[in-house]
Short mmCIF file of C-alpha atoms and ligand atoms in Angstrom, two decimals:
data_model
loop_
_atom_site.label_atom_id
_atom_site.label_comp_id
_atom_site.label_asym_id
_atom_site.label_seq_id
_atom_site.Cartn_x
_atom_site.Cartn_y
_atom_site.Cartn_z
CA MET A 1 5.85 -65.33 -13.98
CA LYS A 2 7.16 -67.80 -15.81
CA GLU A 3 10.97 -68.37 -16.29
CA THR A 4 12.78 -67.51 -19.20
CA LEU A 5 14.60 -70.63 -21.44
CA ILE A 6 15.66 -68.76 -24.14
CA ASP A 7 16.45 -64.93 -24.81
CA VAL A 8 17.47 -64.02 -28.41
CA LYS A 9 19.24 -60.51 -28.29
CA ASP A 10 20.06 -58.48 -31.51
CA LEU A 11 20.55 -61.38 -33.53
CA CYS A 12 22.06 -60.31 -36.84
CA ILE A 13 22.47 -62.88 -40.01
CA GLN A 14 24.10 -62.09 -42.93
CA PHE A 15 24.62 -63.50 -46.15
CA GLN A 16 27.35 -62.36 -48.66
CA THR A 17 25.82 -62.21 -52.54
CA PRO A 18 27.07 -60.52 -55.53
CA GLY A 19 24.48 -57.95 -54.89
CA GLY A 20 25.73 -56.97 -51.66
CA THR A 21 25.37 -58.03 -48.06
CA VAL A 22 21.63 -59.33 -47.69
CA LYS A 23 20.68 -58.64 -43.87
CA ALA A 24 18.40 -61.71 -43.52
CA VAL A 25 18.02 -61.13 -39.69
CA ASP A 26 18.66 -57.60 -38.53
CA ASN A 27 18.83 -56.92 -34.70
CA VAL A 28 16.19 -59.75 -33.71
CA SER A 29 15.25 -59.99 -30.09
CA PHE A 30 12.74 -62.11 -28.30
CA ASP A 31 12.48 -64.52 -25.42
CA ILE A 32 10.34 -67.84 -24.75
CA LYS A 33 9.45 -68.84 -21.38
CA LYS A 34 9.23 -72.50 -20.15
CA GLY A 35 6.45 -74.25 -21.25
CA GLU A 36 5.24 -71.37 -23.83
CA VAL A 37 4.63 -71.56 -27.27
CA PHE A 38 5.87 -68.63 -29.18
CA ALA A 39 5.09 -68.15 -33.04
CA LEU A 40 7.06 -66.36 -35.48
CA VAL A 41 4.81 -65.30 -38.19
CA GLY A 42 5.48 -63.43 -41.61
CA GLU A 43 5.36 -63.88 -45.24
CA SER A 44 8.04 -66.00 -47.37
CA GLY A 45 12.09 -64.38 -47.05
CA CYS A 46 10.91 -62.66 -43.81
CA GLY A 47 13.61 -64.36 -42.01
CA LYS A 48 11.70 -66.28 -39.55
CA SER A 49 13.26 -69.84 -40.74
CA THR A 50 16.90 -68.03 -40.96
CA THR A 51 15.93 -67.03 -37.15
CA ALA A 52 15.34 -70.73 -36.37
CA MET A 53 18.48 -72.06 -38.43
CA GLY A 54 20.54 -69.17 -36.52
CA ILE A 55 19.35 -70.59 -32.92
CA MET A 56 20.69 -73.82 -34.13
CA GLN A 57 23.80 -72.79 -35.87
CA LEU A 58 23.07 -74.23 -39.02
CA ILE A 59 23.78 -71.31 -41.29
CA LYS A 60 25.60 -72.07 -44.11
CA GLU A 61 28.26 -70.44 -46.36
CA PRO A 62 27.84 -67.63 -47.68
CA GLY A 63 25.64 -66.76 -44.42
CA ARG A 64 27.30 -65.82 -40.98
CA ILE A 65 25.83 -64.77 -37.60
CA ALA A 66 26.96 -61.23 -37.54
CA GLY A 67 26.24 -60.37 -34.28
CA GLY A 68 23.60 -60.88 -31.03
CA SER A 69 23.74 -63.36 -28.56
CA ILE A 70 21.26 -66.50 -27.68
CA ASN A 71 21.15 -67.20 -24.14
CA PHE A 72 19.96 -70.72 -23.48
CA GLU A 73 19.52 -71.44 -19.75
CA GLY A 74 22.30 -69.52 -18.64
CA LYS A 75 24.85 -70.21 -21.93
CA ASP A 76 25.27 -68.13 -24.95
CA LEU A 77 25.02 -70.64 -27.61
CA LEU A 78 27.16 -68.33 -30.02
CA GLN A 79 29.73 -68.93 -28.02
CA LEU A 80 29.70 -72.72 -27.64
CA THR A 81 32.26 -74.77 -29.80
CA ARG A 82 31.25 -77.04 -32.57
CA ASP A 83 31.18 -80.17 -30.32
CA GLU A 84 29.24 -78.51 -27.28
CA MET A 85 26.91 -77.15 -29.75
CA THR A 86 26.45 -80.88 -31.02
CA GLN A 87 25.35 -81.88 -27.63
CA VAL A 88 22.57 -79.02 -27.59
CA ARG A 89 21.15 -79.95 -30.64
CA GLY A 90 18.40 -82.78 -30.70
CA LYS A 91 18.77 -83.15 -26.72
CA GLU A 92 18.15 -79.69 -25.74
CA ILE A 93 16.84 -78.28 -28.71
CA GLY A 94 15.32 -80.01 -31.39
CA ILE A 95 13.94 -79.25 -34.80
CA ILE A 96 11.03 -80.58 -37.20
CA PHE A 97 10.95 -78.87 -40.89
CA GLN A 98 8.38 -78.47 -43.16
CA ASN A 99 8.96 -81.83 -44.99
CA PRO A 100 9.78 -84.66 -42.90
CA LEU A 101 11.01 -86.69 -46.27
CA ASP A 102 13.95 -84.27 -45.98
CA SER A 103 14.81 -85.20 -42.75
CA LEU A 104 14.11 -88.89 -42.35
CA ASN A 105 16.77 -90.94 -44.04
CA PRO A 106 15.48 -93.06 -46.91
CA VAL A 107 17.70 -96.38 -46.04
CA TYR A 108 16.92 -96.78 -42.73
CA THR A 109 13.85 -98.08 -40.86
CA ILE A 110 11.65 -96.11 -38.80
CA GLY A 111 12.79 -97.78 -35.72
CA TYR A 112 16.48 -97.28 -36.19
CA GLN A 113 16.13 -93.53 -36.78
CA MET A 114 14.03 -93.44 -33.63
CA THR A 115 16.44 -95.17 -31.62
CA GLU A 116 19.26 -93.76 -32.87
CA GLY A 117 19.61 -90.42 -30.92
CA LEU A 118 18.78 -92.40 -27.67
CA LEU A 119 21.83 -94.44 -28.32
CA VAL A 120 23.85 -91.78 -28.82
CA ASP A 121 22.98 -90.88 -25.25
CA LYS A 122 24.26 -94.27 -23.99
CA MET A 123 20.86 -95.52 -23.25
CA ASP A 124 20.40 -99.39 -23.25
CA LYS A 125 19.24 -100.65 -26.55
CA LYS A 126 15.95 -102.30 -25.12
CA GLU A 127 15.25 -99.42 -23.19
CA ALA A 128 15.49 -97.15 -26.19
CA TYR A 129 13.37 -99.55 -28.42
CA LYS A 130 10.76 -99.55 -25.65
CA LEU A 131 10.99 -95.36 -25.38
CA ALA A 132 10.72 -95.13 -28.98
CA ALA A 133 7.84 -97.45 -29.38
CA ASP A 134 6.00 -95.81 -26.43
CA MET A 135 6.55 -92.17 -28.36
CA LEU A 136 5.35 -93.51 -31.53
CA ARG A 137 1.95 -94.48 -29.53
CA ASP A 138 2.10 -90.88 -28.16
CA VAL A 139 1.85 -89.46 -31.34
CA LYS A 140 -0.99 -91.34 -32.48
CA ILE A 141 0.74 -94.19 -34.74
CA SER A 142 -1.29 -97.43 -35.00
CA ASP A 143 0.41 -100.92 -35.37
CA VAL A 144 3.93 -99.72 -33.74
CA GLU A 145 5.95 -102.95 -34.03
CA GLU A 146 5.29 -103.16 -37.80
CA ARG A 147 5.92 -99.77 -37.95
CA MET A 148 9.23 -99.57 -36.08
CA LYS A 149 10.30 -102.16 -39.19
CA THR A 150 9.00 -99.84 -42.00
CA PHE A 151 10.87 -97.33 -44.14
CA PRO A 152 10.03 -93.40 -44.35
CA HIS A 153 8.83 -93.99 -47.99
CA GLU A 154 6.36 -96.66 -47.06
CA ILE A 155 4.13 -94.42 -44.73
CA SER A 156 1.76 -91.39 -45.51
CA GLY A 157 3.35 -87.82 -45.17
CA GLY A 158 1.29 -86.83 -42.29
CA MET A 159 2.48 -89.98 -40.63
CA ARG A 160 5.97 -89.24 -41.37
CA GLN A 161 5.47 -85.70 -39.86
CA ARG A 162 4.16 -87.59 -36.40
CA VAL A 163 7.34 -89.58 -36.49
CA MET A 164 9.60 -86.67 -36.76
CA ILE A 165 7.77 -84.87 -33.82
CA GLY A 166 8.08 -88.30 -31.78
CA MET A 167 11.62 -88.63 -32.63
CA MET A 168 12.26 -84.94 -31.36
CA LEU A 169 10.49 -85.32 -28.14
CA CYS A 170 11.91 -88.87 -27.38
CA ARG A 171 15.05 -86.97 -26.33
CA ASN A 172 12.61 -84.50 -24.27
CA PRO A 173 14.43 -81.42 -25.58
CA LYS A 174 13.62 -78.43 -23.58
CA LEU A 175 12.81 -76.51 -26.80
CA LEU A 176 10.83 -77.84 -29.67
CA ILE A 177 11.63 -75.93 -33.26
CA ALA A 178 8.74 -76.43 -35.65
CA ASP A 179 9.28 -74.79 -38.80
CA GLU A 180 6.63 -74.75 -40.95
CA PRO A 181 5.55 -78.21 -39.85
CA THR A 182 2.11 -78.57 -41.19
CA THR A 183 2.95 -76.52 -44.89
CA ALA A 184 3.01 -79.65 -46.85
CA LEU A 185 0.41 -81.69 -45.47
CA ASP A 186 -3.42 -81.50 -46.26
CA VAL A 187 -6.01 -79.47 -44.39
CA THR A 188 -7.31 -82.38 -42.25
CA ILE A 189 -3.92 -83.68 -41.45
CA GLN A 190 -2.61 -80.09 -40.50
CA ALA A 191 -5.31 -79.77 -38.00
CA GLY A 192 -4.57 -83.24 -36.50
CA ILE A 193 -0.86 -82.51 -36.07
CA ILE A 194 -1.53 -79.31 -34.54
CA GLU A 195 -3.62 -81.13 -32.14
CA LEU A 196 -1.03 -83.27 -31.46
CA MET A 197 1.48 -80.63 -30.86
CA ASN A 198 -1.14 -79.15 -28.13
CA GLU A 199 -1.67 -82.46 -26.35
CA LEU A 200 2.16 -83.15 -26.32
CA ARG A 201 3.12 -79.78 -25.05
CA LYS A 202 1.02 -80.26 -22.05
CA LYS A 203 2.43 -84.08 -21.32
CA TYR A 204 5.94 -82.72 -21.78
CA ASP A 205 5.81 -79.14 -20.70
CA SER A 206 8.11 -78.52 -23.90
CA SER A 207 8.58 -74.60 -25.02
CA ILE A 208 7.81 -74.48 -28.51
CA LEU A 209 8.95 -72.00 -31.26
CA ILE A 210 6.78 -72.13 -34.01
CA ILE A 211 7.44 -70.36 -37.49
CA THR A 212 4.53 -70.13 -39.59
CA HIS A 213 2.85 -67.80 -42.22
CA ASP A 214 -0.63 -69.05 -41.25
CA PHE A 215 -2.43 -67.04 -38.65
CA GLY A 216 -5.09 -69.50 -38.20
CA ILE A 217 -2.15 -72.20 -36.84
CA VAL A 218 -1.00 -69.07 -34.68
CA ALA A 219 -4.41 -68.80 -33.13
CA ASP A 220 -4.69 -72.68 -32.66
CA ILE A 221 -1.33 -73.01 -30.77
CA ALA A 222 0.49 -70.02 -29.75
CA ASP A 223 0.64 -68.18 -26.31
CA ARG A 224 2.52 -65.07 -28.09
CA VAL A 225 3.49 -64.08 -31.42
CA GLY A 226 6.16 -61.99 -33.12
CA VAL A 227 5.45 -60.81 -36.42
CA MET A 228 8.58 -60.36 -38.93
CA TYR A 229 8.84 -58.34 -42.08
CA ALA A 230 12.11 -57.85 -44.10
CA GLY A 231 14.44 -59.15 -41.45
CA ASN A 232 12.87 -57.24 -38.84
CA LEU A 233 10.69 -58.14 -35.81
CA ILE A 234 7.85 -55.61 -36.03
CA GLU A 235 5.41 -56.63 -33.58
CA VAL A 236 5.27 -59.00 -30.50
CA GLY A 237 2.69 -59.63 -28.10
CA GLU A 238 0.05 -61.91 -26.49
CA VAL A 239 -1.76 -64.03 -29.41
CA PHE A 240 -4.92 -62.39 -28.41
CA ASP A 241 -3.73 -58.95 -28.28
CA ILE A 242 -2.12 -59.06 -31.31
CA PHE A 243 -5.40 -60.67 -33.07
CA ASP A 244 -7.81 -57.90 -31.12
CA ASN A 245 -5.45 -54.78 -31.17
CA PRO A 246 -2.73 -55.33 -34.16
CA ARG A 247 -0.83 -51.99 -34.16
CA HIS A 248 1.54 -52.52 -36.82
CA PRO A 249 0.09 -51.66 -40.43
CA TYR A 250 1.76 -54.68 -41.63
CA THR A 251 -0.17 -56.91 -39.06
CA ARG A 252 -3.26 -54.99 -39.74
CA LEU A 253 -3.01 -55.72 -43.46
CA LEU A 254 -1.90 -59.54 -42.84
CA MET A 255 -5.06 -59.67 -40.85
CA LYS A 256 -7.68 -58.00 -43.46
CA ALA A 257 -6.25 -60.69 -45.89
CA LEU A 258 -7.42 -63.55 -43.71
CA PRO A 259 -10.36 -65.08 -45.06
CA THR A 260 -13.16 -65.98 -42.75
CA ILE A 261 -16.50 -67.60 -43.27
CA THR A 262 -18.39 -64.63 -41.94
CA LYS A 263 -16.70 -62.05 -44.70
CA GLU A 264 -19.21 -60.95 -47.02
CA GLU A 265 -16.63 -59.30 -49.52
CA GLY A 266 -15.46 -61.12 -52.70
CA ARG A 267 -11.87 -60.65 -53.14
CA LEU A 268 -9.61 -60.81 -49.95
CA GLU A 269 -7.61 -57.89 -49.24
CA THR A 270 -3.86 -58.00 -50.61
CA ILE A 271 -0.80 -55.82 -49.72
CA ARG A 272 0.19 -53.79 -52.65
CA GLY A 273 4.09 -53.80 -53.65
CA SER A 274 6.72 -56.48 -52.69
CA VAL A 275 9.41 -56.81 -49.98
CA PRO A 276 12.31 -54.58 -50.36
CA ASN A 277 15.70 -55.79 -51.41
CA LEU A 278 17.69 -56.69 -48.32
CA ALA A 279 20.86 -56.22 -49.85
CA GLU A 280 20.00 -52.17 -49.96
CA GLU A 281 20.55 -50.07 -47.24
CA ARG A 282 17.34 -48.70 -45.84
CA PRO A 283 17.70 -45.74 -43.34
CA GLY A 284 13.81 -45.73 -42.52
CA CYS A 285 11.20 -47.89 -41.82
CA GLY A 286 11.48 -51.06 -44.07
CA PHE A 287 7.62 -51.15 -44.66
CA ALA A 288 7.17 -47.42 -45.97
CA ASP A 289 7.18 -48.00 -49.49
CA ARG A 290 3.79 -50.35 -49.03
CA CYS A 291 2.47 -48.51 -46.00
CA PRO A 292 -1.11 -46.64 -46.27
CA TYR A 293 -0.22 -44.58 -43.36
CA ALA A 294 3.53 -43.48 -44.18
CA ARG A 295 4.54 -40.17 -43.65
CA ASP A 296 7.84 -38.27 -45.51
CA PHE A 297 9.97 -39.13 -42.37
CA CYS A 298 8.96 -42.84 -42.38
CA HIS A 299 11.33 -43.04 -45.22
CA HIS A 300 14.20 -41.65 -43.20
CA GLN A 301 13.80 -42.85 -39.74
CA LYS A 302 13.82 -46.20 -38.54
CA PRO A 303 11.18 -47.00 -35.88
CA GLU A 304 12.30 -48.98 -32.94
CA LEU A 305 10.77 -52.05 -31.42
CA LYS A 306 9.03 -50.14 -28.35
CA GLN A 307 6.70 -51.52 -25.70
CA ILE A 308 3.12 -50.04 -26.11
CA SER A 309 1.12 -51.82 -23.54
CA GLU A 310 1.81 -54.39 -21.05
CA GLY A 311 3.62 -57.38 -23.19
CA HIS A 312 2.84 -55.47 -26.40
CA MET A 313 5.60 -54.10 -28.46
CA CYS A 314 5.34 -52.17 -31.76
CA ALA A 315 7.96 -50.80 -34.45
CA CYS A 316 5.83 -48.05 -35.90
CA HIS A 317 6.43 -44.14 -35.32
CA PHE A 318 2.66 -44.12 -34.84
CA ALA A 319 2.09 -47.19 -32.75
CA GLU A 320 1.61 -45.29 -29.47
CA GLY A 321 -0.50 -42.22 -30.69
CA GLY A 322 -2.94 -44.94 -32.87
CA LEU A 323 -3.17 -45.01 -36.61
CA LYS A 324 -5.59 -42.74 -38.25
CA ASP A 325 -7.54 -44.71 -40.81
CA GLU A 326 -6.22 -44.88 -44.15
CA GLN A 327 -4.49 -41.69 -44.72
FE1 SF4 B 1 4.03 -47.27 -41.58
FE2 SF4 B 1 5.47 -45.27 -40.90
FE3 SF4 B 1 4.79 -47.09 -39.20
FE4 SF4 B 1 6.33 -47.71 -41.08
S1 SF4 B 1 6.86 -46.21 -39.42
S2 SF4 B 1 4.61 -48.98 -40.55
S3 SF4 B 1 5.95 -46.35 -42.89
S4 SF4 B 1 3.80 -45.71 -40.44
#
């Protein structure tokens, strides 16, 4: 069995708002093994990106990490000082965001930005330049010498995202967090970026936490997947287990909403209702108002995330006994 790289336990992230305390991430626990790709999936606002920002400790006021632990290679990231955490960011855990233009500095060249982190690590200037140029070749950028001298606005969106991936991998982090890395790109460029990430994970043996709302991307790259809903992790399992045998009603409905070329039906299924207000106290299951299988007690008793078979966990009162179709 592979060694665990990061173990997130009971992570709680809250935001104080005029409408009350929003529990954006509520007792979320998962781990990622060395060399593994773990996907966090769910609709917008379910807490996936906030979980990633919590791991990086980039939660800004009025938000705060209200509880839990994040054990990374024997140290709890939540107990580190600001300076210690600065050493972890970029060097041990790298993050790439949806829009690389927000992450790249418009007034510095690609070469400057690629080598900056390496120079902070006290690498010799020439060596840093060579490593950065080799990395650009690895992420399939052509004409590397020229590209090192260009500014971010002079290259395409797909190329910028490749540069960001290369920049993060330059410092060889043990964990790469990719937060919706392909959402801002068109479909063919998306496929290229996912293929590239697959190649690089094998070459550099990095663990990846990928955050996405797209099950197609999950199928292409992930080993295991965690489904989030309203700040909670509601199902976790091996990717093929989740696709073949989704046990939580929300996961099932998400699967039904997937377009496929073999489906005959005209309109795609939708999930009725909307995500609950996270500032309101919910004693029962967060999905109860939208769930076609809900019973009265679902509104009062919160289901725990429990193991239902090896490596497969689900938070639904009926996950173990099985759901009878559309009650
Ligand atoms: Fe639906 Fe009840 Fe399961 Fe929640 S616990 S997902 S409401 S059946």
